[in-house]
Amino acid sequence: MTGRLPVTLPPLRGELLSSWISRHADFYGVTPLTMLRHGLPEATSVGAIDLSLTKAQANRIAGMFGVGPKRIRSLSFADAPKAAHRFIAKSPMQLCARCHQTDVGPPPVLRSELQGWRITCPHCGEPFKDKTTSHGKRTLAPYRAAARRGETLLHNHAECGVETWLPPLQIARLLLMRRIPWPLPRDCDFWRYRLLGAIVPDIDALLAKETAFPFSPKHPILPLYIRPALLAGVAIIDRAGPPMLKLLQGHMMGDNKNRFAMATEPLIAPALDWGPPRQFQLI
């Protein structure tokens, strides 16, 4: 059975599509998947619709809720570039204490709670909170302004389609590649050193306290206490331009260096037009 629902709930500001569907399911006393199948009988997952929503599906869901397809797409990540998908978590990993609502039935999920490039709430500007330690807050304090610039660059790329000379989402992933530090560490400690440390040296001190660091270009969503370093690195490279890529390449060896070169070589070649990166761009 399909058709427009007799009663609909307005989406909350910044709410995720699957969350909105789930709140309707709670209102009607059915499962979220049953609610979704009211408009999309072939649906197999509510969560998948957030990333894989097609134009045809948006039209049908829009008819079910009595809103425009553009509104439905804005609740999902359907219009985000593919590069952004690696930065989108499967479940909420952070929240804004000011904007988080608990008085509307099932706690709603906001899109920003899944976005791994954010450190502040896009609605009120408050710092996000998560369940991880905050011991990096003081260490990374000097990079706070750069981190906010990096957050803006990533937001503009992921949400507005704005690209710079090198897509910010790609910069963020490249910075999580391993680097070779000097002097050389013990073999068992090489995993602690990422390219990011060549731009934001204080990250090495934070990772020295970790027992594991399961993050990489394939898994780039960092805990909040480390994330400002990555965002600052993005801002610094974006401002410094292609010459910085040549500098970073010198911190790598072997297959990692080859992969980095393949991703950046077209940009390194014209770097002479920019001149060397200036010192003020590195801080």
Tab-separated table of C-alpha atoms in Angstrom:
chain	number	residue	atom	x	y	z
A	1	MET	CA	0.000	0.000	0.000
A	2	THR	CA	1.296	3.414	-0.917
A	3	GLY	CA	-0.020	6.948	-0.763
A	4	ARG	CA	0.264	10.114	1.238
A	5	LEU	CA	0.258	9.702	5.008
A	6	PRO	CA	-2.788	11.242	6.727
A	7	VAL	CA	-0.621	12.826	9.443
A	8	THR	CA	2.987	13.936	9.024
A	9	LEU	CA	5.515	15.338	11.478
A	10	PRO	CA	7.679	18.275	10.419
A	11	PRO	CA	11.374	17.407	10.111
A	12	LEU	CA	13.588	18.975	12.732
A	13	ARG	CA	16.317	21.370	11.686
A	14	GLY	CA	19.180	19.336	10.260
A	15	GLU	CA	17.410	16.004	10.803
A	16	LEU	CA	18.533	12.901	8.918
A	17	LEU	CA	16.056	11.300	6.510
A	18	SER	CA	16.142	7.886	8.211
A	19	SER	CA	15.549	9.589	11.566
A	20	TRP	CA	12.503	11.411	10.215
A	21	ILE	CA	11.133	8.155	8.822
A	22	SER	CA	11.776	6.420	12.161
A	23	ARG	CA	9.882	9.109	14.082
A	24	HIS	CA	6.899	8.580	11.792
A	25	ALA	CA	7.191	4.839	12.362
A	26	ASP	CA	7.021	5.411	16.116
A	27	PHE	CA	3.991	7.680	15.654
A	28	TYR	CA	2.134	5.070	13.594
A	29	GLY	CA	3.266	2.115	15.704
A	30	VAL	CA	5.158	0.263	12.958
A	31	THR	CA	8.802	-0.544	12.293
A	32	PRO	CA	10.938	2.014	10.428
A	33	LEU	CA	11.331	-0.375	7.479
A	34	THR	CA	7.560	-0.857	7.283
A	35	MET	CA	7.133	2.900	7.226
A	36	LEU	CA	9.696	3.300	4.441
A	37	ARG	CA	8.050	0.525	2.434
A	38	HIS	CA	4.818	2.500	2.504
A	39	GLY	CA	6.455	4.675	-0.139
A	40	LEU	CA	9.197	2.321	-1.381
A	41	PRO	CA	7.873	-1.270	-1.317
A	42	GLU	CA	11.211	-2.595	-2.595
A	43	ALA	CA	13.275	-1.019	0.237
A	44	THR	CA	15.466	-3.365	2.291
A	45	SER	CA	17.152	-0.912	4.678
A	46	VAL	CA	16.202	2.403	6.247
A	47	GLY	CA	19.787	3.458	6.935
A	48	ALA	CA	20.926	2.836	3.356
A	49	ILE	CA	18.481	5.413	2.034
A	50	ASP	CA	20.533	8.222	3.595
A	51	LEU	CA	23.447	7.626	1.225
A	52	SER	CA	21.920	5.876	-1.774
A	53	LEU	CA	18.719	7.862	-2.315
A	54	THR	CA	17.916	8.219	-6.024
A	55	LYS	CA	15.853	10.947	-7.670
A	56	ALA	CA	13.023	8.493	-8.323
A	57	GLN	CA	13.025	7.370	-4.684
A	58	ALA	CA	13.074	10.976	-3.487
A	59	ASN	CA	10.007	11.691	-5.606
A	60	ARG	CA	8.093	8.752	-4.134
A	61	ILE	CA	9.056	9.512	-0.540
A	62	ALA	CA	8.142	13.150	-1.128
A	63	GLY	CA	4.687	12.056	-2.238
A	64	MET	CA	4.311	9.947	0.897
A	65	PHE	CA	5.089	12.892	3.174
A	66	GLY	CA	3.525	15.626	1.073
A	67	VAL	CA	6.710	17.659	0.606
A	68	GLY	CA	8.951	18.490	-2.344
A	69	PRO	CA	11.659	16.061	-3.552
A	70	LYS	CA	14.303	18.727	-2.931
A	71	ARG	CA	13.347	18.738	0.757
A	72	ILE	CA	13.725	14.971	0.940
A	73	ARG	CA	17.160	15.067	-0.679
A	74	SER	CA	18.294	17.775	1.729
A	75	LEU	CA	17.622	15.396	4.639
A	76	SER	CA	19.896	12.761	3.120
A	77	PHE	CA	23.495	12.656	1.902
A	78	ALA	CA	22.437	11.884	-1.657
A	79	ASP	CA	23.933	15.086	-3.049
A	80	ALA	CA	27.252	14.776	-1.200
A	81	PRO	CA	30.303	13.913	-3.332
A	82	LYS	CA	31.384	10.283	-3.190
A	83	ALA	CA	34.559	11.354	-1.391
A	84	ALA	CA	32.410	12.508	1.532
A	85	HIS	CA	30.893	9.083	2.107
A	86	ARG	CA	33.997	7.841	3.943
A	87	PHE	CA	33.534	10.714	6.395
A	88	ILE	CA	29.920	9.807	7.191
A	89	ALA	CA	29.430	7.442	10.128
A	90	LYS	CA	26.746	4.751	10.232
A	91	SER	CA	25.447	5.928	13.603
A	92	PRO	CA	25.679	9.130	15.692
A	93	MET	CA	29.170	9.685	17.089
A	94	GLN	CA	28.869	13.239	18.436
A	95	LEU	CA	26.206	15.660	19.556
A	96	CYS	CA	25.573	19.277	20.414
A	97	ALA	CA	24.431	19.619	24.009
A	98	ARG	CA	22.462	22.734	23.098
A	99	CYS	CA	20.620	21.395	20.034
A	100	HIS	CA	20.138	17.737	21.032
A	101	GLN	CA	16.440	17.078	21.613
A	102	THR	CA	15.019	14.327	23.800
A	103	ASP	CA	11.397	15.491	24.051
A	104	VAL	CA	10.120	14.340	20.657
A	105	GLY	CA	9.699	10.578	21.130
A	106	PRO	CA	12.688	8.584	19.842
A	107	PRO	CA	15.770	10.838	20.008
A	108	PRO	CA	16.151	12.315	16.518
A	109	VAL	CA	19.407	11.935	14.632
A	110	LEU	CA	20.832	15.033	12.979
A	111	ARG	CA	22.915	14.838	9.828
A	112	SER	CA	25.763	16.660	11.549
A	113	GLU	CA	26.003	13.924	14.206
A	114	LEU	CA	27.307	11.556	11.523
A	115	GLN	CA	29.671	13.935	9.726
A	116	GLY	CA	33.290	13.158	10.556
A	117	TRP	CA	34.662	16.508	9.407
A	118	ARG	CA	32.846	18.570	12.031
A	119	ILE	CA	34.056	19.813	15.399
A	120	THR	CA	31.272	22.347	15.964
A	121	CYS	CA	27.501	22.349	15.561
A	122	PRO	CA	26.502	23.872	12.197
A	123	HIS	CA	23.359	25.338	13.763
A	124	CYS	CA	24.610	27.097	16.903
A	125	GLY	CA	28.413	26.920	16.669
A	126	GLU	CA	28.877	25.061	19.968
A	127	PRO	CA	31.714	22.504	20.121
A	128	PHE	CA	30.542	18.954	19.602
A	129	LYS	CA	30.922	16.377	22.368
A	130	ASP	CA	31.556	12.649	22.157
A	131	LYS	CA	32.558	9.825	24.487
A	132	THR	CA	36.302	10.057	23.901
A	133	THR	CA	38.897	11.684	26.109
A	134	SER	CA	39.627	15.389	25.793
A	135	HIS	CA	43.352	15.283	26.586
A	136	GLY	CA	44.166	16.749	23.171
A	137	LYS	CA	42.269	19.983	23.760
A	138	ARG	CA	45.175	21.891	25.316
A	139	THR	CA	47.788	20.369	23.008
A	140	LEU	CA	45.915	21.456	19.883
A	141	ALA	CA	44.762	24.854	21.184
A	142	PRO	CA	47.233	26.780	18.943
A	143	TYR	CA	45.584	25.214	15.899
A	144	ARG	CA	42.008	26.122	16.835
A	145	ALA	CA	41.606	28.919	14.274
A	146	ALA	CA	43.134	26.830	11.492
A	147	ALA	CA	40.890	23.905	12.469
A	148	ARG	CA	37.804	26.080	12.085
A	149	ARG	CA	39.006	27.147	8.630
A	150	GLY	CA	39.528	23.518	7.728
A	151	GLU	CA	36.057	22.632	8.975
A	152	THR	CA	34.611	25.344	6.733
A	153	LEU	CA	36.576	24.076	3.729
A	154	LEU	CA	35.334	20.529	4.257
A	155	HIS	CA	31.765	21.702	4.852
A	156	ASN	CA	31.784	23.768	1.667
A	157	HIS	CA	33.155	20.819	-0.293
A	158	ALA	CA	30.873	18.124	1.152
A	159	GLU	CA	27.669	20.133	1.465
A	160	CYS	CA	27.937	22.837	-1.208
A	161	GLY	CA	30.143	21.225	-3.856
A	162	VAL	CA	32.806	23.939	-3.569
A	163	GLU	CA	36.256	22.713	-4.611
A	164	THR	CA	39.643	24.363	-4.270
A	165	TRP	CA	42.902	23.576	-6.097
A	166	LEU	CA	42.880	20.191	-4.316
A	167	PRO	CA	39.555	18.912	-2.924
A	168	PRO	CA	39.640	19.345	0.882
A	169	LEU	CA	38.227	15.857	1.447
A	170	GLN	CA	41.141	14.426	-0.518
A	171	ILE	CA	43.643	16.490	1.461
A	172	ALA	CA	42.231	15.102	4.705
A	173	ARG	CA	42.624	11.521	3.532
A	174	LEU	CA	46.158	12.076	2.228
A	175	LEU	CA	47.224	13.442	5.615
A	176	LEU	CA	46.360	10.107	7.235
A	177	MET	CA	48.924	8.230	5.152
A	178	ARG	CA	51.978	6.983	7.042
A	179	ARG	CA	55.214	8.936	6.994
A	180	ILE	CA	58.818	8.119	7.841
A	181	PRO	CA	60.006	10.263	10.792
A	182	TRP	CA	63.584	11.120	11.647
A	183	PRO	CA	65.269	9.861	13.714
A	184	LEU	CA	63.747	6.507	12.899
A	185	PRO	CA	61.542	5.057	15.652
A	186	ARG	CA	61.374	1.459	16.759
A	187	ASP	CA	59.756	-0.861	14.221
A	188	CYS	CA	56.766	-1.314	16.505
A	189	ASP	CA	56.114	2.451	16.570
A	190	PHE	CA	55.978	3.292	12.862
A	191	TRP	CA	52.163	3.146	12.902
A	192	ARG	CA	52.093	6.247	15.118
A	193	TYR	CA	53.539	8.565	12.466
A	194	ARG	CA	51.210	10.056	9.875
A	195	LEU	CA	51.802	12.654	7.206
A	196	LEU	CA	49.700	14.989	9.328
A	197	GLY	CA	52.567	15.160	11.826
A	198	ALA	CA	54.749	16.918	9.250
A	199	ILE	CA	52.200	19.764	9.207
A	200	VAL	CA	50.932	19.636	12.785
A	201	PRO	CA	53.887	18.292	14.819
A	202	ASP	CA	51.915	18.171	18.076
A	203	ILE	CA	49.871	15.261	16.742
A	204	ASP	CA	52.893	13.003	17.282
A	205	ALA	CA	52.755	13.669	21.032
A	206	LEU	CA	49.081	12.718	21.111
A	207	LEU	CA	49.591	9.510	19.171
A	208	ALA	CA	52.506	8.581	21.435
A	209	LYS	CA	49.897	8.060	24.171
A	210	GLU	CA	47.733	5.772	22.052
A	211	THR	CA	47.887	1.993	22.024
A	212	ALA	CA	46.293	1.835	18.566
A	213	PHE	CA	45.319	4.166	15.741
A	214	PRO	CA	42.933	2.360	13.364
A	215	PHE	CA	42.476	5.384	11.115
A	216	SER	CA	43.686	5.743	7.544
A	217	PRO	CA	42.634	7.197	4.187
A	218	LYS	CA	40.058	4.384	4.050
A	219	HIS	CA	38.839	5.058	7.598
A	220	PRO	CA	39.316	8.821	8.086
A	221	ILE	CA	36.800	9.615	10.838
A	222	LEU	CA	38.946	10.639	13.811
A	223	PRO	CA	37.832	11.023	17.443
A	224	LEU	CA	36.890	14.591	18.299
A	225	TYR	CA	39.951	15.222	20.454
A	226	ILE	CA	42.278	14.544	17.487
A	227	ARG	CA	40.074	15.849	14.683
A	228	PRO	CA	41.118	19.526	15.025
A	229	ALA	CA	44.644	18.552	13.988
A	230	LEU	CA	43.392	17.028	10.744
A	231	LEU	CA	41.187	20.024	9.975
A	232	ALA	CA	44.054	22.414	10.691
A	233	GLY	CA	46.273	20.398	8.368
A	234	VAL	CA	43.702	20.723	5.589
A	235	ALA	CA	43.556	24.507	6.045
A	236	ILE	CA	47.350	24.862	6.106
A	237	ILE	CA	47.846	22.856	2.908
A	238	ASP	CA	44.994	24.621	1.142
A	239	ARG	CA	46.568	27.991	1.912
A	240	ALA	CA	50.145	26.932	1.122
A	241	GLY	CA	49.277	25.498	-2.282
A	242	PRO	CA	50.947	22.761	-4.400
A	243	PRO	CA	54.514	23.409	-3.151
A	244	MET	CA	53.461	21.872	0.152
A	245	LEU	CA	52.715	18.579	-1.600
A	246	LYS	CA	56.312	18.330	-2.800
A	247	LEU	CA	57.488	18.977	0.748
A	248	LEU	CA	55.218	16.248	2.119
A	249	GLN	CA	56.349	13.749	-0.482
A	250	GLY	CA	59.821	13.966	1.037
A	251	HIS	CA	58.470	12.468	4.266
A	252	MET	CA	57.464	9.201	2.593
A	253	MET	CA	59.076	6.085	1.161
A	254	GLY	CA	58.129	3.009	-0.832
A	255	ASP	CA	54.570	2.188	-1.851
A	256	ASN	CA	53.103	4.975	0.249
A	257	LYS	CA	55.238	7.541	-1.550
A	258	ASN	CA	54.198	6.106	-4.916
A	259	ARG	CA	50.511	6.245	-4.004
A	260	PHE	CA	50.875	9.811	-2.783
A	261	ALA	CA	52.687	10.775	-5.989
A	262	MET	CA	49.983	9.223	-8.168
A	263	ALA	CA	47.313	11.222	-6.334
A	264	THR	CA	49.167	14.539	-6.414
A	265	GLU	CA	51.637	14.501	-9.340
A	266	PRO	CA	49.447	16.600	-11.671
A	267	LEU	CA	49.451	19.305	-9.006
A	268	ILE	CA	53.113	19.085	-8.022
A	269	ALA	CA	54.330	19.783	-11.572
A	270	PRO	CA	52.945	23.367	-11.688
A	271	ALA	CA	54.117	24.043	-8.123
A	272	LEU	CA	56.999	26.229	-9.314
A	273	ASP	CA	54.467	28.873	-10.296
A	274	TRP	CA	53.472	29.174	-6.636
A	275	GLY	CA	56.976	29.348	-5.213
A	276	PRO	CA	58.038	27.587	-1.995
A	277	PRO	CA	55.554	27.410	0.899
A	278	ARG	CA	56.154	30.307	3.259
A	279	GLN	CA	56.748	29.730	6.958
A	280	PHE	CA	53.668	31.631	8.082
A	281	GLN	CA	51.604	29.151	6.095
A	282	LEU	CA	52.814	26.265	8.221
A	283	ILE	CA	51.442	27.500	11.537
